[in-house]
JSON list of C-alpha atoms in Angstrom, two decimals:
[
{"chain": "A", "resi": 1, "resn": "THR", "atom": "CA", "xyz": [21.01, 15.15, 9.47]},
{"chain": "A", "resi": 2, "resn": "VAL", "atom": "CA", "xyz": [17.38, 16.17, 9.21]},
{"chain": "A", "resi": 3, "resn": "SER", "atom": "CA", "xyz": [16.43, 19.70, 10.18]},
{"chain": "A", "resi": 4, "resn": "ALA", "atom": "CA", "xyz": [12.66, 20.07, 10.00]},
{"chain": "A", "resi": 5, "resn": "LEU", "atom": "CA", "xyz": [9.73, 22.05, 11.27]},
{"chain": "A", "resi": 6, "resn": "THR", "atom": "CA", "xyz": [6.72, 19.91, 12.16]},
{"chain": "A", "resi": 7, "resn": "LEU", "atom": "CA", "xyz": [3.14, 20.66, 13.09]},
{"chain": "A", "resi": 8, "resn": "ASP", "atom": "CA", "xyz": [0.79, 18.04, 14.50]},
{"chain": "A", "resi": 9, "resn": "LEU", "atom": "CA", "xyz": [-2.88, 18.62, 15.24]},
{"chain": "A", "resi": 10, "resn": "GLN", "atom": "CA", "xyz": [-5.18, 16.09, 16.89]},
{"chain": "A", "resi": 11, "resn": "ARG", "atom": "CA", "xyz": [-8.75, 16.00, 18.05]},
{"chain": "A", "resi": 12, "resn": "THR", "atom": "CA", "xyz": [-9.97, 13.06, 20.09]},
{"chain": "A", "resi": 13, "resn": "THR", "atom": "CA", "xyz": [-13.22, 12.09, 21.76]},
{"chain": "A", "resi": 14, "resn": "VAL", "atom": "CA", "xyz": [-11.94, 8.67, 22.90]},
{"chain": "A", "resi": 15, "resn": "ALA", "atom": "CA", "xyz": [-11.81, 8.16, 26.66]},
{"chain": "A", "resi": 16, "resn": "ASN", "atom": "CA", "xyz": [-9.19, 5.38, 26.67]},
{"chain": "A", "resi": 17, "resn": "LEU", "atom": "CA", "xyz": [-6.81, 5.25, 23.67]},
{"chain": "A", "resi": 18, "resn": "LEU", "atom": "CA", "xyz": [-5.44, 1.85, 24.75]},
{"chain": "A", "resi": 19, "resn": "ASP", "atom": "CA", "xyz": [-8.91, 0.25, 24.76]},
{"chain": "A", "resi": 20, "resn": "ALA", "atom": "CA", "xyz": [-11.05, 2.51, 22.58]},
{"chain": "A", "resi": 21, "resn": "ARG", "atom": "CA", "xyz": [-14.70, 1.51, 22.41]},
{"chain": "A", "resi": 22, "resn": "ARG", "atom": "CA", "xyz": [-16.45, 4.78, 21.55]},
{"chain": "A", "resi": 23, "resn": "GLY", "atom": "CA", "xyz": [-15.47, 8.05, 19.90]},
{"chain": "A", "resi": 24, "resn": "SER", "atom": "CA", "xyz": [-13.08, 9.24, 17.22]},
{"chain": "A", "resi": 25, "resn": "VAL", "atom": "CA", "xyz": [-9.55, 10.53, 16.67]},
{"chain": "A", "resi": 26, "resn": "VAL", "atom": "CA", "xyz": [-8.57, 12.82, 13.79]},
{"chain": "A", "resi": 27, "resn": "SER", "atom": "CA", "xyz": [-4.92, 13.78, 13.26]},
{"chain": "A", "resi": 28, "resn": "LEU", "atom": "CA", "xyz": [-3.02, 15.95, 10.77]},
{"chain": "A", "resi": 29, "resn": "HIS", "atom": "CA", "xyz": [0.75, 16.00, 10.38]},
{"chain": "A", "resi": 30, "resn": "GLY", "atom": "CA", "xyz": [2.80, 18.49, 8.38]},
{"chain": "A", "resi": 31, "resn": "GLU", "atom": "CA", "xyz": [6.57, 18.60, 8.09]},
{"chain": "A", "resi": 32, "resn": "VAL", "atom": "CA", "xyz": [9.03, 20.73, 6.12]},
{"chain": "A", "resi": 33, "resn": "ALA", "atom": "CA", "xyz": [12.74, 19.91, 6.03]},
{"chain": "A", "resi": 34, "resn": "ALA", "atom": "CA", "xyz": [15.28, 22.22, 4.42]},
{"chain": "A", "resi": 35, "resn": "ARG", "atom": "CA", "xyz": [18.99, 22.20, 3.74]},
{"chain": "A", "resi": 36, "resn": "VAL", "atom": "CA", "xyz": [19.18, 25.92, 4.58]},
{"chain": "A", "resi": 37, "resn": "ALA", "atom": "CA", "xyz": [18.28, 25.00, 8.17]},
{"chain": "A", "resi": 38, "resn": "GLY", "atom": "CA", "xyz": [21.44, 22.86, 8.46]},
{"chain": "A", "resi": 39, "resn": "GLY", "atom": "CA", "xyz": [20.02, 19.53, 7.31]},
{"chain": "A", "resi": 40, "resn": "ASP", "atom": "CA", "xyz": [21.08, 17.17, 4.53]},
{"chain": "A", "resi": 41, "resn": "PHE", "atom": "CA", "xyz": [17.54, 16.69, 3.18]},
{"chain": "A", "resi": 42, "resn": "ALA", "atom": "CA", "xyz": [14.79, 18.90, 1.73]},
{"chain": "A", "resi": 43, "resn": "TYR", "atom": "CA", "xyz": [11.21, 17.61, 1.59]},
{"chain": "A", "resi": 44, "resn": "ARG", "atom": "CA", "xyz": [7.60, 18.34, 2.51]},
{"chain": "A", "resi": 45, "resn": "GLU", "atom": "CA", "xyz": [5.21, 15.84, 4.07]},
{"chain": "A", "resi": 46, "resn": "LEU", "atom": "CA", "xyz": [1.50, 16.03, 4.71]},
{"chain": "A", "resi": 47, "resn": "SER", "atom": "CA", "xyz": [-0.56, 13.20, 6.18]},
{"chain": "A", "resi": 48, "resn": "GLY", "atom": "CA", "xyz": [-3.90, 12.68, 7.80]},
{"chain": "A", "resi": 49, "resn": "ASP", "atom": "CA", "xyz": [-5.35, 9.94, 9.97]},
{"chain": "A", "resi": 50, "resn": "ALA", "atom": "CA", "xyz": [-8.93, 9.27, 11.07]},
{"chain": "A", "resi": 51, "resn": "ARG", "atom": "CA", "xyz": [-10.23, 6.60, 13.45]},
{"chain": "A", "resi": 52, "resn": "THR", "atom": "CA", "xyz": [-13.69, 5.88, 14.73]},
{"chain": "A", "resi": 53, "resn": "TYR", "atom": "CA", "xyz": [-15.00, 3.45, 17.33]},
{"chain": "A", "resi": 54, "resn": "VAL", "atom": "CA", "xyz": [-18.67, 2.49, 17.46]},
{"chain": "A", "resi": 55, "resn": "PRO", "atom": "CA", "xyz": [-20.08, 0.24, 20.20]},
{"chain": "A", "resi": 56, "resn": "LEU", "atom": "CA", "xyz": [-22.37, -2.41, 18.69]},
{"chain": "A", "resi": 57, "resn": "THR", "atom": "CA", "xyz": [-23.22, -4.13, 21.99]},
{"chain": "A", "resi": 58, "resn": "SER", "atom": "CA", "xyz": [-21.70, -3.95, 25.46]},
{"chain": "A", "resi": 59, "resn": "GLY", "atom": "CA", "xyz": [-18.82, -6.24, 24.45]},
{"chain": "A", "resi": 60, "resn": "LEU", "atom": "CA", "xyz": [-18.63, -5.69, 20.68]},
{"chain": "A", "resi": 61, "resn": "THR", "atom": "CA", "xyz": [-17.02, -2.67, 18.98]},
{"chain": "A", "resi": 62, "resn": "LEU", "atom": "CA", "xyz": [-16.66, -1.69, 15.33]},
{"chain": "A", "resi": 63, "resn": "ALA", "atom": "CA", "xyz": [-13.37, 0.12, 14.70]},
{"chain": "A", "resi": 64, "resn": "ALA", "atom": "CA", "xyz": [-12.43, 1.81, 11.41]},
{"chain": "A", "resi": 65, "resn": "HIS", "atom": "CA", "xyz": [-9.23, 3.58, 10.41]},
{"chain": "A", "resi": 66, "resn": "ALA", "atom": "CA", "xyz": [-7.99, 5.50, 7.35]},
{"chain": "A", "resi": 67, "resn": "HIS", "atom": "CA", "xyz": [-4.58, 7.07, 6.77]},
{"chain": "A", "resi": 68, "resn": "ALA", "atom": "CA", "xyz": [-3.19, 8.88, 3.73]},
{"chain": "A", "resi": 69, "resn": "GLY", "atom": "CA", "xyz": [0.06, 10.73, 3.28]},
{"chain": "A", "resi": 70, "resn": "SER", "atom": "CA", "xyz": [2.54, 12.03, 0.75]},
{"chain": "A", "resi": 71, "resn": "ILE", "atom": "CA", "xyz": [6.13, 13.25, 0.78]},
{"chain": "A", "resi": 72, "resn": "SER", "atom": "CA", "xyz": [7.45, 15.51, -1.99]},
{"chain": "A", "resi": 73, "resn": "SER", "atom": "CA", "xyz": [10.60, 17.44, -2.81]},
{"chain": "A", "resi": 74, "resn": "ASP", "atom": "CA", "xyz": [11.76, 19.93, -5.41]},
{"chain": "A", "resi": 75, "resn": "GLY", "atom": "CA", "xyz": [14.67, 17.69, -6.45]},
{"chain": "A", "resi": 76, "resn": "ASP", "atom": "CA", "xyz": [15.08, 13.97, -6.84]},
{"chain": "A", "resi": 77, "resn": "PRO", "atom": "CA", "xyz": [13.07, 12.39, -4.00]},
{"chain": "A", "resi": 78, "resn": "GLN", "atom": "CA", "xyz": [15.48, 9.44, -3.88]},
{"chain": "A", "resi": 79, "resn": "THR", "atom": "CA", "xyz": [18.16, 11.77, -2.51]},
{"chain": "A", "resi": 80, "resn": "ALA", "atom": "CA", "xyz": [16.03, 14.54, -0.97]},
{"chain": "A", "resi": 81, "resn": "VAL", "atom": "CA", "xyz": [13.92, 12.27, 1.30]},
{"chain": "A", "resi": 82, "resn": "PRO", "atom": "CA", "xyz": [15.73, 10.11, 3.88]},
{"chain": "A", "resi": 83, "resn": "PHE", "atom": "CA", "xyz": [15.04, 6.39, 3.84]},
{"chain": "A", "resi": 84, "resn": "PHE", "atom": "CA", "xyz": [13.50, 6.35, 7.33]},
{"chain": "A", "resi": 85, "resn": "LYS", "atom": "CA", "xyz": [10.89, 8.97, 6.32]},
{"chain": "A", "resi": 86, "resn": "ARG", "atom": "CA", "xyz": [9.57, 6.97, 3.33]},
{"chain": "A", "resi": 87, "resn": "TYR", "atom": "CA", "xyz": [6.39, 4.97, 3.51]},
{"chain": "A", "resi": 88, "resn": "PHE", "atom": "CA", "xyz": [6.16, 1.22, 4.06]},
{"chain": "A", "resi": 89, "resn": "LEU", "atom": "CA", "xyz": [3.18, -0.97, 4.91]},
{"chain": "A", "resi": 90, "resn": "GLY", "atom": "CA", "xyz": [2.90, -4.52, 6.20]},
{"chain": "A", "resi": 91, "resn": "GLY", "atom": "CA", "xyz": [3.46, -6.11, 9.57]},
{"chain": "A", "resi": 92, "resn": "ALA", "atom": "CA", "xyz": [1.66, -6.01, 12.90]},
{"chain": "A", "resi": 93, "resn": "THR", "atom": "CA", "xyz": [0.14, -2.51, 12.57]},
{"chain": "A", "resi": 94, "resn": "SER", "atom": "CA", "xyz": [-0.80, -2.16, 8.88]},
{"chain": "A", "resi": 95, "resn": "LEU", "atom": "CA", "xyz": [-1.77, -4.67, 6.19]},
{"chain": "A", "resi": 96, "resn": "ARG", "atom": "CA", "xyz": [-1.35, -7.41, 8.79]},
{"chain": "A", "resi": 97, "resn": "GLY", "atom": "CA", "xyz": [-1.45, -10.21, 6.21]},
{"chain": "A", "resi": 98, "resn": "TRP", "atom": "CA", "xyz": [1.79, -8.95, 4.64]},
{"chain": "A", "resi": 99, "resn": "GLY", "atom": "CA", "xyz": [5.32, -9.07, 6.05]},
{"chain": "A", "resi": 100, "resn": "ARG", "atom": "CA", "xyz": [6.93, -6.03, 7.64]},
{"chain": "A", "resi": 101, "resn": "PHE", "atom": "CA", "xyz": [7.84, -3.44, 4.97]},
{"chain": "A", "resi": 102, "resn": "GLU", "atom": "CA", "xyz": [6.65, -5.88, 2.27]},
{"chain": "A", "resi": 103, "resn": "VAL", "atom": "CA", "xyz": [4.21, -3.40, 0.76]},
{"chain": "A", "resi": 104, "resn": "ALA", "atom": "CA", "xyz": [6.37, -0.65, -0.74]},
{"chain": "A", "resi": 105, "resn": "PRO", "atom": "CA", "xyz": [8.26, 0.01, -3.94]},
{"chain": "A", "resi": 106, "resn": "LEU", "atom": "CA", "xyz": [11.08, -2.52, -4.30]},
{"chain": "A", "resi": 107, "resn": "THR", "atom": "CA", "xyz": [14.47, -2.65, -5.98]},
{"chain": "A", "resi": 108, "resn": "PRO", "atom": "CA", "xyz": [14.84, -5.07, -8.92]},
{"chain": "A", "resi": 109, "resn": "SER", "atom": "CA", "xyz": [16.27, -7.60, -6.43]},
{"chain": "A", "resi": 110, "resn": "GLY", "atom": "CA", "xyz": [13.21, -7.27, -4.14]},
{"chain": "A", "resi": 111, "resn": "LEU", "atom": "CA", "xyz": [14.53, -5.03, -1.37]},
{"chain": "A", "resi": 112, "resn": "PRO", "atom": "CA", "xyz": [12.05, -2.43, -0.07]},
{"chain": "A", "resi": 113, "resn": "ILE", "atom": "CA", "xyz": [13.10, 1.16, -0.82]},
{"chain": "A", "resi": 114, "resn": "GLY", "atom": "CA", "xyz": [9.97, 2.93, 0.40]},
{"chain": "A", "resi": 115, "resn": "GLY", "atom": "CA", "xyz": [7.46, 5.10, -1.35]},
{"chain": "A", "resi": 116, "resn": "PHE", "atom": "CA", "xyz": [6.30, 8.69, -1.40]},
{"chain": "A", "resi": 117, "resn": "SER", "atom": "CA", "xyz": [2.49, 8.28, -1.19]},
{"chain": "A", "resi": 118, "resn": "GLN", "atom": "CA", "xyz": [0.50, 5.87, 0.92]},
{"chain": "A", "resi": 119, "resn": "LEU", "atom": "CA", "xyz": [-3.08, 4.96, 1.66]},
{"chain": "A", "resi": 120, "resn": "ASP", "atom": "CA", "xyz": [-4.16, 2.39, 4.20]},
{"chain": "A", "resi": 121, "resn": "THR", "atom": "CA", "xyz": [-7.49, 1.58, 5.78]},
{"chain": "A", "resi": 122, "resn": "SER", "atom": "CA", "xyz": [-8.81, -1.06, 8.13]},
{"chain": "A", "resi": 123, "resn": "ALA", "atom": "CA", "xyz": [-12.07, -2.18, 9.66]},
{"chain": "A", "resi": 124, "resn": "GLU", "atom": "CA", "xyz": [-12.30, -4.36, 12.75]},
{"chain": "A", "resi": 125, "resn": "VAL", "atom": "CA", "xyz": [-14.96, -6.03, 14.84]},
{"chain": "A", "resi": 126, "resn": "ARG", "atom": "CA", "xyz": [-13.61, -6.38, 18.37]},
{"chain": "A", "resi": 127, "resn": "VAL", "atom": "CA", "xyz": [-14.86, -8.64, 21.14]},
{"chain": "A", "resi": 128, "resn": "SER", "atom": "CA", "xyz": [-13.76, -6.95, 24.35]},
{"chain": "A", "resi": 129, "resn": "PRO", "atom": "CA", "xyz": [-11.52, -8.66, 26.91]},
{"chain": "A", "resi": 130, "resn": "ASP", "atom": "CA", "xyz": [-14.36, -8.36, 29.44]},
{"chain": "A", "resi": 131, "resn": "ALA", "atom": "CA", "xyz": [-15.99, -11.43, 27.87]},
{"chain": "A", "resi": 132, "resn": "PHE", "atom": "CA", "xyz": [-12.95, -13.74, 28.31]},
{"chain": "A", "resi": 133, "resn": "GLY", "atom": "CA", "xyz": [-10.97, -12.42, 31.26]},
{"chain": "A", "resi": 134, "resn": "ALA", "atom": "CA", "xyz": [-7.97, -10.54, 29.84]},
{"chain": "A", "resi": 135, "resn": "PHE", "atom": "CA", "xyz": [-8.34, -11.96, 26.31]},
{"chain": "A", "resi": 136, "resn": "GLY", "atom": "CA", "xyz": [-10.19, -10.37, 23.41]},
{"chain": "A", "resi": 137, "resn": "LEU", "atom": "CA", "xyz": [-10.83, -11.32, 19.80]},
{"chain": "A", "resi": 138, "resn": "VAL", "atom": "CA", "xyz": [-10.71, -9.23, 16.64]},
{"chain": "A", "resi": 139, "resn": "GLY", "atom": "CA", "xyz": [-11.74, -9.85, 13.05]},
{"chain": "A", "resi": 140, "resn": "PHE", "atom": "CA", "xyz": [-10.20, -7.44, 10.56]},
{"chain": "A", "resi": 141, "resn": "VAL", "atom": "CA", "xyz": [-9.97, -6.37, 6.93]},
{"chain": "A", "resi": 142, "resn": "ASP", "atom": "CA", "xyz": [-7.05, -4.16, 5.80]},
{"chain": "A", "resi": 143, "resn": "VAL", "atom": "CA", "xyz": [-6.66, -2.41, 2.43]},
{"chain": "A", "resi": 144, "resn": "GLY", "atom": "CA", "xyz": [-3.83, -0.16, 1.22]},
{"chain": "A", "resi": 145, "resn": "ASN", "atom": "CA", "xyz": [-0.71, 0.38, -0.81]},
{"chain": "A", "resi": 146, "resn": "VAL", "atom": "CA", "xyz": [2.40, 2.55, -1.17]},
{"chain": "A", "resi": 147, "resn": "TRP", "atom": "CA", "xyz": [3.35, 4.27, -4.43]},
{"chain": "A", "resi": 148, "resn": "ASP", "atom": "CA", "xyz": [6.66, 5.54, -5.75]},
{"chain": "A", "resi": 149, "resn": "ARG", "atom": "CA", "xyz": [5.43, 9.02, -6.72]},
{"chain": "A", "resi": 150, "resn": "SER", "atom": "CA", "xyz": [4.38, 11.97, -4.57]},
{"chain": "A", "resi": 151, "resn": "TRP", "atom": "CA", "xyz": [0.70, 12.89, -4.47]},
{"chain": "A", "resi": 152, "resn": "ARG", "atom": "CA", "xyz": [-0.28, 9.86, -6.57]},
{"chain": "A", "resi": 153, "resn": "TRP", "atom": "CA", "xyz": [-2.80, 7.38, -5.20]},
{"chain": "A", "resi": 154, "resn": "ASN", "atom": "CA", "xyz": [-4.24, 4.65, -7.40]},
{"chain": "A", "resi": 155, "resn": "VAL", "atom": "CA", "xyz": [-7.32, 3.13, -5.78]},
{"chain": "A", "resi": 156, "resn": "THR", "atom": "CA", "xyz": [-7.40, 0.41, -8.44]},
{"chain": "A", "resi": 157, "resn": "ASP", "atom": "CA", "xyz": [-3.97, -0.76, -7.21]},
{"chain": "A", "resi": 158, "resn": "LEU", "atom": "CA", "xyz": [-4.71, -1.70, -3.60]},
{"chain": "A", "resi": 159, "resn": "ARG", "atom": "CA", "xyz": [-3.68, -4.77, -1.64]},
{"chain": "A", "resi": 160, "resn": "ALA", "atom": "CA", "xyz": [-5.94, -6.38, 0.91]},
{"chain": "A", "resi": 161, "resn": "ASP", "atom": "CA", "xyz": [-5.96, -8.95, 3.68]},
{"chain": "A", "resi": 162, "resn": "ALA", "atom": "CA", "xyz": [-8.35, -10.29, 6.28]},
{"chain": "A", "resi": 163, "resn": "GLY", "atom": "CA", "xyz": [-7.89, -12.30, 9.42]},
{"chain": "A", "resi": 164, "resn": "LEU", "atom": "CA", "xyz": [-8.57, -13.00, 13.06]},
{"chain": "A", "resi": 165, "resn": "GLY", "atom": "CA", "xyz": [-6.51, -11.93, 16.02]},
{"chain": "A", "resi": 166, "resn": "LEU", "atom": "CA", "xyz": [-6.23, -12.65, 19.71]},
{"chain": "A", "resi": 167, "resn": "ARG", "atom": "CA", "xyz": [-5.55, -9.77, 22.08]},
{"chain": "A", "resi": 168, "resn": "TYR", "atom": "CA", "xyz": [-4.35, -9.81, 25.65]},
{"chain": "A", "resi": 169, "resn": "GLN", "atom": "CA", "xyz": [-5.01, -6.83, 27.89]},
{"chain": "A", "resi": 170, "resn": "THR", "atom": "CA", "xyz": [-2.11, -6.29, 30.25]},
{"chain": "A", "resi": 171, "resn": "PRO", "atom": "CA", "xyz": [-2.64, -4.67, 33.65]}
]
């Protein structure tokens, strides 16, 4: 059982979050879980996220994103932080060139166990669906990693990928 107090703050200037073409979004998340509140875990988490969207032409948008976060505890984080709260990268929404949960601390046998600090960034050039009916194109570069210690980021230990994507805008 997790018993936690959370605070989320967000400021956005984006008109359409599902098809952002101009503006920015800045978010902060704070969470404190405690055993004295009836939970089985005790940890603190702080993370921040920033996104910006810059129109280059009427059908071309530059999108950039950065996210950093850390989870800490007074005791052993392996037992004080639940598995589902730990950080993982890889898959369709972060470090897209890596498999789901593939970027995270691993057990000696290669199973992901999650980390306690993360940094991930991405930059995209998007061709809007207006140019091809409901289809759009995106070229992207992602950079990031997850570390096994709280409040420890090592910018010399980052993983990267690049690729192209096809998007379909549903009604």
